Amino acid sequence: MSPAEQFEPEAERVARIVREQIIDGERAPGDKLVERDLATELGVSRVPVRDALKTLIAEGLVTPRPRTWAVVRTFTEADVEDLIEVRSAIETLTFRLAAERRTPERLVELETALDREHRAAREGDATAAHRAGADFHELVAATAASPLLDEIGAITASRLRWLLGQHVDLQEMVDEHRALLAAIGAGDGQEAARLAVGHLRTSRDAARARLAQQGETARD
């Protein structure tokens, strides 16, 4: 457990755990999130669970239901298209600024995240690869060093992590991140922005394929 997690408020801890479970696919679309059950499972009172669910609803990962429960959001193709439209604008600027404002320290951090992702992909650990890939994107945002852009991007940050978690071809994700890192390292903001848009399109296609598969499973 990290020092930050040791002093983490209960509501934030519950939100973090459930968020990771949703993004990692441990809680499927439509799964019920009942305050009483979550409180028992996580060893807390219902108050932090209620607050955590409000956070996850605001992040777009959970859909509210009457009284004391909610469900894991079921994303549609229209949801994915909306997300891609918004994140394309954000990612284009983020990667361009990252290339312009890179530092040796940040480049080392990005390379470390990419190495973790590559190692997990090679071992077939999809959850670890997806998490490292999402960490890579967050480090790029930190490299861009724009507090206002961070504030705007935070609104859809959890949904972006969900989107990146839809990739099945882990090596393809690694390769695209490696190309993005090369553009950032070279200080080529235009190329980094171009690649970022292409990377989001790959994510969109992966999400579409996953949603189609889920639809077929639901009909069986």
Coordinates of N, CA and C in Angstrom, one line a residue:
M1 N 0.8 -1.2 0.0 CA 0.0 0.0 0.0 C 0.9 1.2 0.0
S2 N 0.6 2.2 -0.9 CA 1.3 3.4 -0.9 C 1.0 4.3 0.2
P3 N 1.9 5.3 0.6 CA 1.7 6.2 1.7 C 0.4 7.0 1.5
A4 N 0.1 7.3 0.2 CA -1.2 8.1 -0.1 C -2.4 7.2 0.2
E5 N -2.3 5.9 -0.1 CA -3.5 5.0 0.2 C -3.7 4.8 1.7
Q6 N -2.6 4.9 2.5 CA -2.7 4.7 3.9 C -3.6 5.7 4.6
F7 N -3.6 6.9 4.1 CA -4.3 8.0 4.6 C -5.5 8.4 3.7
E8 N -5.9 7.5 2.9 CA -7.0 7.7 2.0 C -8.4 7.7 2.7
P9 N -9.2 8.8 2.5 CA -10.5 8.8 3.1 C -11.3 7.6 2.6
E10 N -12.2 7.1 3.5 CA -13.0 5.9 3.1 C -13.8 6.0 1.8
A11 N -14.4 7.2 1.6 CA -15.2 7.3 0.4 C -14.3 7.3 -0.8
E12 N -13.1 7.9 -0.8 CA -12.2 7.8 -1.9 C -11.7 6.4 -2.1
R13 N -11.4 5.7 -1.0 CA -10.9 4.3 -1.1 C -12.0 3.4 -1.8
V14 N -13.2 3.6 -1.4 CA -14.3 2.8 -2.0 C -14.5 3.1 -3.5
A15 N -14.4 4.4 -3.8 CA -14.5 4.8 -5.2 C -13.4 4.3 -6.0
R16 N -12.2 4.3 -5.5 CA -11.0 3.8 -6.2 C -11.2 2.3 -6.5
I17 N -11.6 1.5 -5.4 CA -11.7 0.1 -5.6 C -12.8 -0.3 -6.6
V18 N -13.9 0.3 -6.5 CA -15.0 0.0 -7.4 C -14.7 0.5 -8.8
R19 N -14.0 1.7 -8.9 CA -13.6 2.2 -10.2 C -12.7 1.2 -10.9
E20 N -11.7 0.7 -10.2 CA -10.8 -0.3 -10.8 C -11.5 -1.6 -11.2
Q21 N -12.4 -2.0 -10.4 CA -13.1 -3.2 -10.7 C -13.9 -3.0 -12.0
I22 N -14.5 -1.9 -12.2 CA -15.3 -1.6 -13.4 C -14.4 -1.6 -14.6
I23 N -13.3 -0.8 -14.5 CA -12.4 -0.6 -15.6 C -11.7 -1.9 -15.9
D24 N -11.4 -2.7 -14.9 CA -10.7 -4.0 -15.2 C -11.7 -5.1 -15.6
G25 N -13.0 -4.8 -15.6 CA -14.0 -5.8 -16.1 C -14.4 -6.8 -15.0
E26 N -14.0 -6.5 -13.8 CA -14.5 -7.4 -12.7 C -16.0 -7.2 -12.4
R27 N -16.5 -6.0 -12.6 CA -17.9 -5.7 -12.5 C -18.4 -5.4 -13.9
A28 N -19.3 -6.2 -14.4 CA -19.8 -6.1 -15.8 C -20.8 -5.1 -15.9
P29 N -21.0 -4.6 -17.2 CA -22.1 -3.6 -17.4 C -23.4 -4.2 -16.9
G30 N -24.2 -3.3 -16.2 CA -25.5 -3.8 -15.7 C -25.4 -4.4 -14.3
D31 N -24.2 -4.7 -13.8 CA -24.1 -5.3 -12.5 C -24.7 -4.3 -11.4
K32 N -25.4 -4.8 -10.5 CA -26.0 -4.0 -9.4 C -24.9 -3.5 -8.4
L33 N -25.0 -2.3 -7.9 CA -24.1 -1.8 -6.9 C -25.0 -1.3 -5.8
V34 N -25.2 -2.2 -4.8 CA -26.1 -2.0 -3.7 C -25.3 -1.5 -2.5
E35 N -25.7 -0.4 -1.9 CA -25.0 0.3 -0.8 C -24.7 -0.7 0.3
R36 N -25.7 -1.5 0.7 CA -25.6 -2.4 1.9 C -24.5 -3.5 1.5
D37 N -24.6 -4.0 0.3 CA -23.7 -5.1 -0.1 C -22.3 -4.6 -0.2
L38 N -22.1 -3.4 -0.8 CA -20.8 -2.9 -0.9 C -20.2 -2.6 0.4
A39 N -21.0 -2.0 1.3 CA -20.5 -1.7 2.7 C -20.0 -2.9 3.4
T40 N -20.7 -4.0 3.3 CA -20.3 -5.3 3.9 C -19.1 -5.8 3.3
E41 N -19.0 -5.8 1.9 CA -17.9 -6.3 1.2 C -16.6 -5.6 1.5
L42 N -16.7 -4.3 1.6 CA -15.5 -3.4 1.8 C -15.2 -3.0 3.3
G43 N -16.1 -3.5 4.2 CA -15.9 -3.3 5.6 C -16.0 -1.8 6.0
V44 N -17.0 -1.1 5.5 CA -17.2 0.3 5.8 C -18.7 0.5 6.1
S45 N -19.1 1.7 6.5 CA -20.5 2.0 6.7 C -21.1 2.4 5.3
R46 N -22.4 2.6 5.3 CA -23.0 2.9 4.0 C -22.8 4.3 3.6
V47 N -22.4 5.2 4.5 CA -22.1 6.6 4.1 C -21.0 6.8 3.1
P48 N -19.8 6.3 3.3 CA -18.8 6.4 2.3 C -19.1 5.7 1.0
V49 N -19.9 4.6 1.1 CA -20.3 3.9 -0.1 C -21.2 4.8 -0.9
R50 N -22.2 5.5 -0.2 CA -23.1 6.4 -0.9 C -22.3 7.5 -1.6
D51 N -21.3 8.1 -0.9 CA -20.5 9.2 -1.5 C -19.7 8.7 -2.6
A52 N -19.1 7.4 -2.5 CA -18.3 6.9 -3.6 C -19.2 6.7 -4.9
L53 N -20.4 6.2 -4.7 CA -21.3 6.0 -5.9 C -21.6 7.3 -6.5
K54 N -21.8 8.4 -5.7 CA -22.0 9.7 -6.3 C -20.8 10.1 -7.2
T55 N -19.6 9.8 -6.7 CA -18.4 10.2 -7.4 C -18.3 9.4 -8.8
L56 N -18.6 8.1 -8.7 CA -18.6 7.3 -9.9 C -19.7 7.6 -10.9
I57 N -20.8 8.1 -10.4 CA -21.9 8.6 -11.3 C -21.4 9.8 -12.0
A58 N -20.8 10.7 -11.3 CA -20.3 11.9 -11.9 C -19.2 11.6 -12.9
E59 N -18.4 10.6 -12.7 CA -17.3 10.2 -13.6 C -17.9 9.5 -14.8
G60 N -19.1 9.1 -14.8 CA -19.7 8.4 -16.0 C -19.5 6.9 -16.0
L61 N -19.2 6.3 -14.9 CA -19.0 4.9 -14.9 C -20.1 4.1 -14.3
V62 N -21.0 4.8 -13.6 CA -22.1 4.2 -12.9 C -23.4 5.0 -13.3
T63 N -24.5 4.2 -13.4 CA -25.8 4.8 -13.6 C -26.7 4.7 -12.4
P64 N -27.2 5.8 -11.9 CA -28.0 5.7 -10.6 C -29.4 5.1 -10.8
R65 N -29.8 4.5 -9.8 CA -31.2 3.9 -9.7 C -31.9 4.4 -8.5
P66 N -33.2 4.2 -8.3 CA -33.9 4.7 -7.2 C -33.4 4.2 -5.9
R67 N -33.5 5.0 -4.8 CA -33.2 4.6 -3.4 C -31.7 4.3 -3.2
T68 N -31.3 3.1 -2.9 CA -29.9 2.8 -2.4 C -29.1 2.0 -3.3
W69 N -29.3 2.0 -4.6 CA -28.4 1.2 -5.4 C -28.2 1.9 -6.8
A70 N -27.3 1.3 -7.5 CA -26.9 1.8 -8.9 C -26.5 0.6 -9.7
V71 N -26.1 0.9 -10.9 CA -25.6 -0.2 -11.8 C -24.4 0.3 -12.5
V72 N -23.5 -0.7 -12.9 CA -22.4 -0.3 -13.7 C -22.9 0.1 -15.1
R73 N -22.4 1.2 -15.6 CA -22.9 1.8 -16.8 C -22.7 0.8 -18.0
T74 N -23.7 0.7 -18.8 CA -23.6 0.0 -20.1 C -23.3 1.0 -21.2
F75 N -22.1 1.0 -21.7 CA -21.8 2.0 -22.7 C -22.4 1.5 -24.1
T76 N -22.7 2.5 -24.9 CA -23.2 2.2 -26.2 C -22.2 2.8 -27.3
E77 N -22.5 2.4 -28.5 CA -21.6 3.0 -29.6 C -21.7 4.5 -29.6
A78 N -22.9 5.0 -29.4 CA -23.0 6.5 -29.3 C -22.2 7.1 -28.2
D79 N -22.2 6.4 -27.1 CA -21.3 6.9 -25.9 C -19.9 7.0 -26.3
V80 N -19.4 5.9 -27.0 CA -18.0 5.8 -27.4 C -17.7 6.9 -28.4
E81 N -18.6 7.2 -29.4 CA -18.4 8.2 -30.4 C -18.3 9.6 -29.7
D82 N -19.2 9.8 -28.8 CA -19.1 11.1 -28.1 C -17.8 11.3 -27.3
L83 N -17.4 10.2 -26.7 CA -16.1 10.2 -25.9 C -15.0 10.5 -26.8
I84 N -14.9 9.8 -28.0 CA -13.8 10.0 -28.9 C -13.8 11.4 -29.5
E85 N -14.9 12.0 -29.7 CA -15.0 13.4 -30.2 C -14.4 14.4 -29.2
V86 N -14.7 14.2 -28.0 CA -14.2 15.1 -26.9 C -12.8 14.8 -26.6
R87 N -12.4 13.6 -26.5 CA -11.0 13.2 -26.1 C -10.1 13.5 -27.2
S88 N -10.5 13.4 -28.5 CA -9.6 13.7 -29.6 C -9.1 15.2 -29.5
A89 N -10.0 16.1 -29.1 CA -9.6 17.5 -28.9 C -8.6 17.6 -27.8
I90 N -8.9 16.9 -26.7 CA -8.1 17.0 -25.5 C -6.7 16.3 -25.7
E91 N -6.7 15.1 -26.3 CA -5.5 14.4 -26.5 C -4.6 15.1 -27.5
T92 N -5.2 15.7 -28.6 CA -4.4 16.4 -29.5 C -3.5 17.5 -28.9
L93 N -4.2 18.3 -28.1 CA -3.5 19.4 -27.4 C -2.5 18.8 -26.3
T94 N -3.0 17.8 -25.6 CA -2.1 17.2 -24.5 C -0.8 16.7 -25.1
F95 N -0.9 15.9 -26.2 CA 0.3 15.3 -26.7 C 1.2 16.4 -27.4
R96 N 0.6 17.4 -28.0 CA 1.4 18.4 -28.6 C 2.2 19.2 -27.5
L97 N 1.5 19.5 -26.4 CA 2.1 20.3 -25.3 C 3.2 19.4 -24.7
A98 N 2.9 18.1 -24.5 CA 3.9 17.2 -23.9 C 5.2 17.2 -24.7
A99 N 5.1 17.2 -26.0 CA 6.3 17.2 -26.9 C 7.0 18.5 -26.7
E100 N 6.3 19.6 -26.5 CA 6.9 20.9 -26.4 C 7.5 21.1 -25.0
R101 N 7.0 20.5 -24.0 CA 7.4 20.8 -22.6 C 8.0 19.6 -21.9
R102 N 8.4 18.6 -22.7 CA 9.0 17.4 -22.1 C 10.3 17.8 -21.3
T103 N 10.6 17.0 -20.4 CA 11.8 17.1 -19.6 C 12.5 15.7 -19.5
P104 N 13.8 15.7 -19.3 CA 14.4 14.3 -19.2 C 13.8 13.5 -18.1
E105 N 13.4 14.1 -17.0 CA 12.8 13.3 -15.9 C 11.4 12.7 -16.4
R106 N 10.6 13.5 -17.1 CA 9.3 13.0 -17.5 C 9.5 11.9 -18.6
L107 N 10.5 12.0 -19.4 CA 10.7 11.0 -20.5 C 11.1 9.7 -19.8
V108 N 11.8 9.8 -18.7 CA 12.2 8.5 -18.0 C 11.0 7.9 -17.4
E109 N 10.1 8.7 -16.9 CA 8.9 8.2 -16.3 C 8.0 7.5 -17.4
L110 N 7.9 8.2 -18.5 CA 7.1 7.6 -19.6 C 7.7 6.3 -20.1
E111 N 9.0 6.2 -20.2 CA 9.7 5.0 -20.7 C 9.4 3.9 -19.7
T112 N 9.5 4.2 -18.4 CA 9.2 3.2 -17.3 C 7.8 2.7 -17.4
A113 N 6.8 3.5 -17.6 CA 5.4 3.1 -17.7 C 5.3 2.2 -19.0
L114 N 5.9 2.6 -20.1 CA 5.9 1.8 -21.3 C 6.5 0.5 -21.1
D115 N 7.6 0.4 -20.4 CA 8.3 -0.9 -20.1 C 7.4 -1.8 -19.3
R116 N 6.7 -1.2 -18.4 CA 5.7 -2.0 -17.6 C 4.6 -2.6 -18.5
E117 N 4.1 -1.7 -19.3 CA 3.1 -2.2 -20.3 C 3.6 -3.2 -21.2
H118 N 4.8 -3.1 -21.7 CA 5.3 -4.0 -22.7 C 5.5 -5.4 -22.0
R119 N 6.0 -5.3 -20.7 CA 6.3 -6.6 -20.0 C 5.0 -7.3 -19.7
A120 N 3.9 -6.6 -19.3 CA 2.6 -7.2 -19.0 C 2.0 -7.7 -20.3
A121 N 2.2 -7.0 -21.4 CA 1.6 -7.5 -22.7 C 2.3 -8.8 -23.1
R122 N 3.6 -8.8 -22.9 CA 4.4 -10.0 -23.3 C 4.0 -11.2 -22.5
E123 N 3.6 -11.0 -21.2 CA 3.2 -12.0 -20.3 C 1.7 -12.4 -20.4
G124 N 1.0 -11.6 -21.3 CA -0.4 -11.8 -21.5 C -1.3 -11.4 -20.3
D125 N -0.8 -10.4 -19.5 CA -1.5 -9.9 -18.4 C -2.3 -8.7 -18.8
A126 N -3.5 -8.8 -19.3 CA -4.2 -7.7 -19.9 C -4.5 -6.6 -18.9
T127 N -4.9 -7.0 -17.7 CA -5.2 -6.0 -16.6 C -4.0 -5.1 -16.4
A128 N -2.9 -5.7 -16.1 CA -1.6 -4.9 -15.9 C -1.3 -4.1 -17.1
A129 N -1.4 -4.6 -18.3 CA -1.1 -3.9 -19.5 C -2.0 -2.7 -19.7
H130 N -3.3 -2.9 -19.4 CA -4.2 -1.8 -19.6 C -4.0 -0.7 -18.5
R131 N -3.6 -1.1 -17.3 CA -3.4 -0.1 -16.3 C -2.1 0.7 -16.6
A132 N -1.1 0.0 -17.0 CA 0.2 0.7 -17.4 C -0.1 1.6 -18.6
G133 N -0.9 1.2 -19.5 CA -1.2 2.0 -20.7 C -1.9 3.3 -20.3
A134 N -2.9 3.1 -19.3 CA -3.6 4.3 -18.8 C -2.7 5.2 -18.0
D135 N -1.8 4.6 -17.3 CA -0.8 5.4 -16.6 C 0.1 6.2 -17.5
F136 N 0.4 5.6 -18.7 CA 1.2 6.3 -19.7 C 0.5 7.6 -20.1
H137 N -0.8 7.5 -20.4 CA -1.6 8.6 -20.8 C -1.6 9.7 -19.7
E138 N -1.8 9.3 -18.5 CA -1.8 10.3 -17.4 C -0.4 11.0 -17.2
L139 N 0.6 10.2 -17.5 CA 2.0 10.8 -17.4 C 2.2 11.8 -18.5
V140 N 1.6 11.5 -19.7 CA 1.7 12.5 -20.8 C 1.0 13.8 -20.4
A141 N -0.2 13.6 -19.8 CA -0.9 14.8 -19.3 C -0.1 15.6 -18.3
A142 N 0.6 14.9 -17.4 CA 1.5 15.6 -16.5 C 2.7 16.3 -17.2
T143 N 3.2 15.7 -18.2 CA 4.2 16.3 -19.0 C 3.8 17.5 -19.8
A144 N 2.5 17.5 -20.2 CA 1.9 18.7 -20.8 C 1.9 19.9 -19.9
A145 N 1.9 19.7 -18.6 CA 2.0 20.7 -17.6 C 1.0 21.9 -17.8
S146 N -0.3 21.5 -17.9 CA -1.3 22.5 -18.1 C -2.4 22.2 -17.1
P147 N -2.4 22.9 -16.0 CA -3.5 22.7 -14.9 C -4.9 22.8 -15.5
L148 N -5.1 23.8 -16.3 CA -6.5 24.0 -16.9 C -6.9 22.8 -17.7
L149 N -6.0 22.3 -18.5 CA -6.2 21.2 -19.4 C -6.5 19.9 -18.5
D150 N -5.7 19.8 -17.4 CA -6.0 18.7 -16.5 C -7.4 18.8 -15.9
E151 N -7.8 20.0 -15.6 CA -9.1 20.2 -15.0 C -10.2 19.8 -16.0
I152 N -10.0 20.2 -17.2 CA -11.0 19.8 -18.2 C -11.0 18.3 -18.5
G153 N -9.8 17.8 -18.6 CA -9.7 16.3 -18.9 C -10.2 15.4 -17.8
A154 N -10.1 15.9 -16.6 CA -10.5 15.1 -15.4 C -12.0 14.6 -15.5
I155 N -12.8 15.4 -16.2 CA -14.2 15.1 -16.3 C -14.4 13.7 -17.0
T156 N -13.6 13.4 -18.0 CA -13.7 12.2 -18.7 C -12.6 11.2 -18.5
A157 N -11.7 11.5 -17.5 CA -10.5 10.7 -17.3 C -10.9 9.2 -17.0
S158 N -11.9 9.0 -16.2 CA -12.2 7.6 -15.9 C -12.8 6.9 -17.1
R159 N -13.5 7.6 -17.9 CA -14.1 7.0 -19.1 C -13.0 6.7 -20.1
L160 N -11.9 7.5 -20.1 CA -10.8 7.3 -21.0 C -10.1 6.0 -20.5
R161 N -9.9 5.8 -19.2 CA -9.3 4.6 -18.7 C -10.1 3.4 -19.1
W162 N -11.5 3.5 -19.0 CA -12.4 2.4 -19.5 C -12.1 2.1 -21.0
L163 N -12.1 3.2 -21.8 CA -11.9 3.0 -23.2 C -10.6 2.3 -23.5
L164 N -9.5 2.7 -22.9 CA -8.2 2.1 -23.1 C -8.2 0.6 -22.6
G165 N -9.1 0.3 -21.7 CA -9.2 -1.1 -21.2 C -9.9 -2.0 -22.1
Q166 N -10.4 -1.5 -23.2 CA -11.1 -2.4 -24.2 C -10.2 -3.0 -25.2
H167 N -9.0 -2.6 -25.2 CA -8.0 -3.2 -26.2 C -7.8 -4.7 -25.9
V168 N -7.9 -5.5 -27.0 CA -7.6 -6.9 -26.9 C -6.2 -7.2 -27.4
D169 N -5.8 -6.4 -28.4 CA -4.4 -6.6 -29.0 C -3.5 -5.7 -28.2
L170 N -2.9 -6.3 -27.1 CA -2.0 -5.6 -26.2 C -0.8 -5.1 -26.9
Q171 N -0.2 -5.9 -27.8 CA 1.0 -5.4 -28.4 C 0.8 -4.2 -29.3
E172 N -0.4 -4.2 -30.0 CA -0.7 -3.0 -30.8 C -0.7 -1.8 -30.0
M173 N -1.3 -1.9 -28.8 CA -1.3 -0.7 -27.9 C 0.1 -0.3 -27.5
V174 N 0.9 -1.3 -27.2 CA 2.3 -0.9 -26.8 C 3.0 -0.2 -28.0
D175 N 2.8 -0.8 -29.2 CA 3.5 -0.2 -30.4 C 3.0 1.3 -30.6
E176 N 1.8 1.5 -30.4 CA 1.3 2.9 -30.6 C 1.8 3.8 -29.6
H177 N 1.9 3.3 -28.3 CA 2.4 4.2 -27.3 C 3.9 4.4 -27.5
R178 N 4.6 3.4 -28.0 CA 6.1 3.6 -28.3 C 6.3 4.7 -29.4
A179 N 5.4 4.7 -30.4 CA 5.5 5.7 -31.5 C 5.2 7.1 -30.9
L180 N 4.2 7.1 -30.0 CA 3.9 8.4 -29.4 C 5.0 8.9 -28.5
L181 N 5.6 8.0 -27.8 CA 6.8 8.4 -26.9 C 7.9 8.9 -27.8
A182 N 8.2 8.3 -28.9 CA 9.2 8.7 -29.8 C 9.0 10.1 -30.3
A183 N 7.7 10.4 -30.7 CA 7.4 11.8 -31.1 C 7.6 12.8 -30.0
I184 N 7.1 12.5 -28.8 CA 7.3 13.4 -27.7 C 8.8 13.6 -27.4
G185 N 9.6 12.5 -27.4 CA 11.0 12.6 -27.2 C 11.7 13.5 -28.2
A186 N 11.2 13.4 -29.4 CA 11.8 14.2 -30.5 C 11.4 15.7 -30.5
G187 N 10.4 16.0 -29.6 CA 9.8 17.3 -29.6 C 9.0 17.6 -30.8
D188 N 8.4 16.6 -31.4 CA 7.6 16.8 -32.6 C 6.1 16.8 -32.2
G189 N 5.7 18.0 -31.8 CA 4.3 18.1 -31.4 C 3.2 17.8 -32.4
Q190 N 3.5 18.2 -33.7 CA 2.6 17.9 -34.7 C 2.4 16.4 -35.0
E191 N 3.5 15.7 -35.0 CA 3.5 14.2 -35.1 C 2.8 13.6 -33.9
A192 N 3.1 14.0 -32.7 CA 2.5 13.5 -31.5 C 1.0 13.6 -31.5
A193 N 0.5 14.8 -32.0 CA -0.9 15.1 -32.0 C -1.6 14.2 -33.1
R194 N -0.9 14.0 -34.2 CA -1.4 13.2 -35.3 C -1.6 11.7 -34.8
L195 N -0.5 11.2 -34.2 CA -0.5 9.9 -33.7 C -1.6 9.7 -32.6
A196 N -1.8 10.7 -31.8 CA -2.8 10.6 -30.7 C -4.2 10.4 -31.2
V197 N -4.5 11.1 -32.3 CA -5.8 10.9 -32.9 C -6.0 9.5 -33.5
G198 N -4.9 9.0 -34.1 CA -5.0 7.6 -34.7 C -5.1 6.6 -33.5
H199 N -4.4 6.9 -32.4 CA -4.5 6.0 -31.3 C -5.9 5.9 -30.7
L200 N -6.6 7.0 -30.7 CA -7.9 7.0 -30.2 C -8.9 6.3 -31.1
R201 N -8.6 6.3 -32.4 CA -9.4 5.6 -33.4 C -9.2 4.1 -33.2
T202 N -8.0 3.7 -32.9 CA -7.8 2.3 -32.6 C -8.6 1.9 -31.3
S203 N -8.6 2.8 -30.3 CA -9.4 2.5 -29.1 C -10.8 2.4 -29.4
R204 N -11.3 3.3 -30.3 CA -12.7 3.3 -30.7 C -13.1 1.9 -31.3
D205 N -12.2 1.5 -32.2 CA -12.5 0.2 -32.9 C -12.5 -0.9 -31.9
A206 N -11.6 -0.9 -31.0 CA -11.5 -2.0 -30.0 C -12.8 -2.0 -29.1
A207 N -13.3 -0.8 -28.7 CA -14.5 -0.7 -27.9 C -15.7 -1.1 -28.7
R208 N -15.8 -0.8 -30.0 CA -16.9 -1.2 -30.8 C -16.9 -2.8 -30.9
A209 N -15.8 -3.4 -31.1 CA -15.7 -4.8 -31.2 C -16.1 -5.5 -29.9
R210 N -15.7 -4.9 -28.7 CA -16.1 -5.4 -27.4 C -17.6 -5.3 -27.2
L211 N -18.1 -4.1 -27.5 CA -19.6 -3.9 -27.4 C -20.4 -4.9 -28.2
A212 N -19.9 -5.1 -29.4 CA -20.6 -6.1 -30.3 C -20.6 -7.5 -29.7
Q213 N -19.4 -7.8 -29.2 CA -19.3 -9.1 -28.6 C -20.2 -9.3 -27.3
Q214 N -20.3 -8.2 -26.5 CA -21.2 -8.2 -25.4 C -22.6 -8.4 -25.8
G215 N -23.0 -7.7 -26.9 CA -24.4 -7.8 -27.4 C -24.7 -9.2 -27.9
E216 N -23.8 -9.9 -28.5 CA -24.0 -11.2 -29.0 C -24.1 -12.2 -27.8
T217 N -23.3 -11.9 -26.8 CA -23.4 -12.8 -25.6 C -24.7 -12.6 -24.9
A218 N -25.2 -11.4 -24.8 CA -26.5 -11.1 -24.2 C -27.7 -11.8 -24.9
R219 N -27.5 -11.9 -26.2 CA -28.6 -12.6 -27.0 C -28.6 -14.1 -26.9
D220 N -27.4 -14.6 -26.6 CA -27.3 -16.1 -26.5 C -28.1 -16.7 -25.4

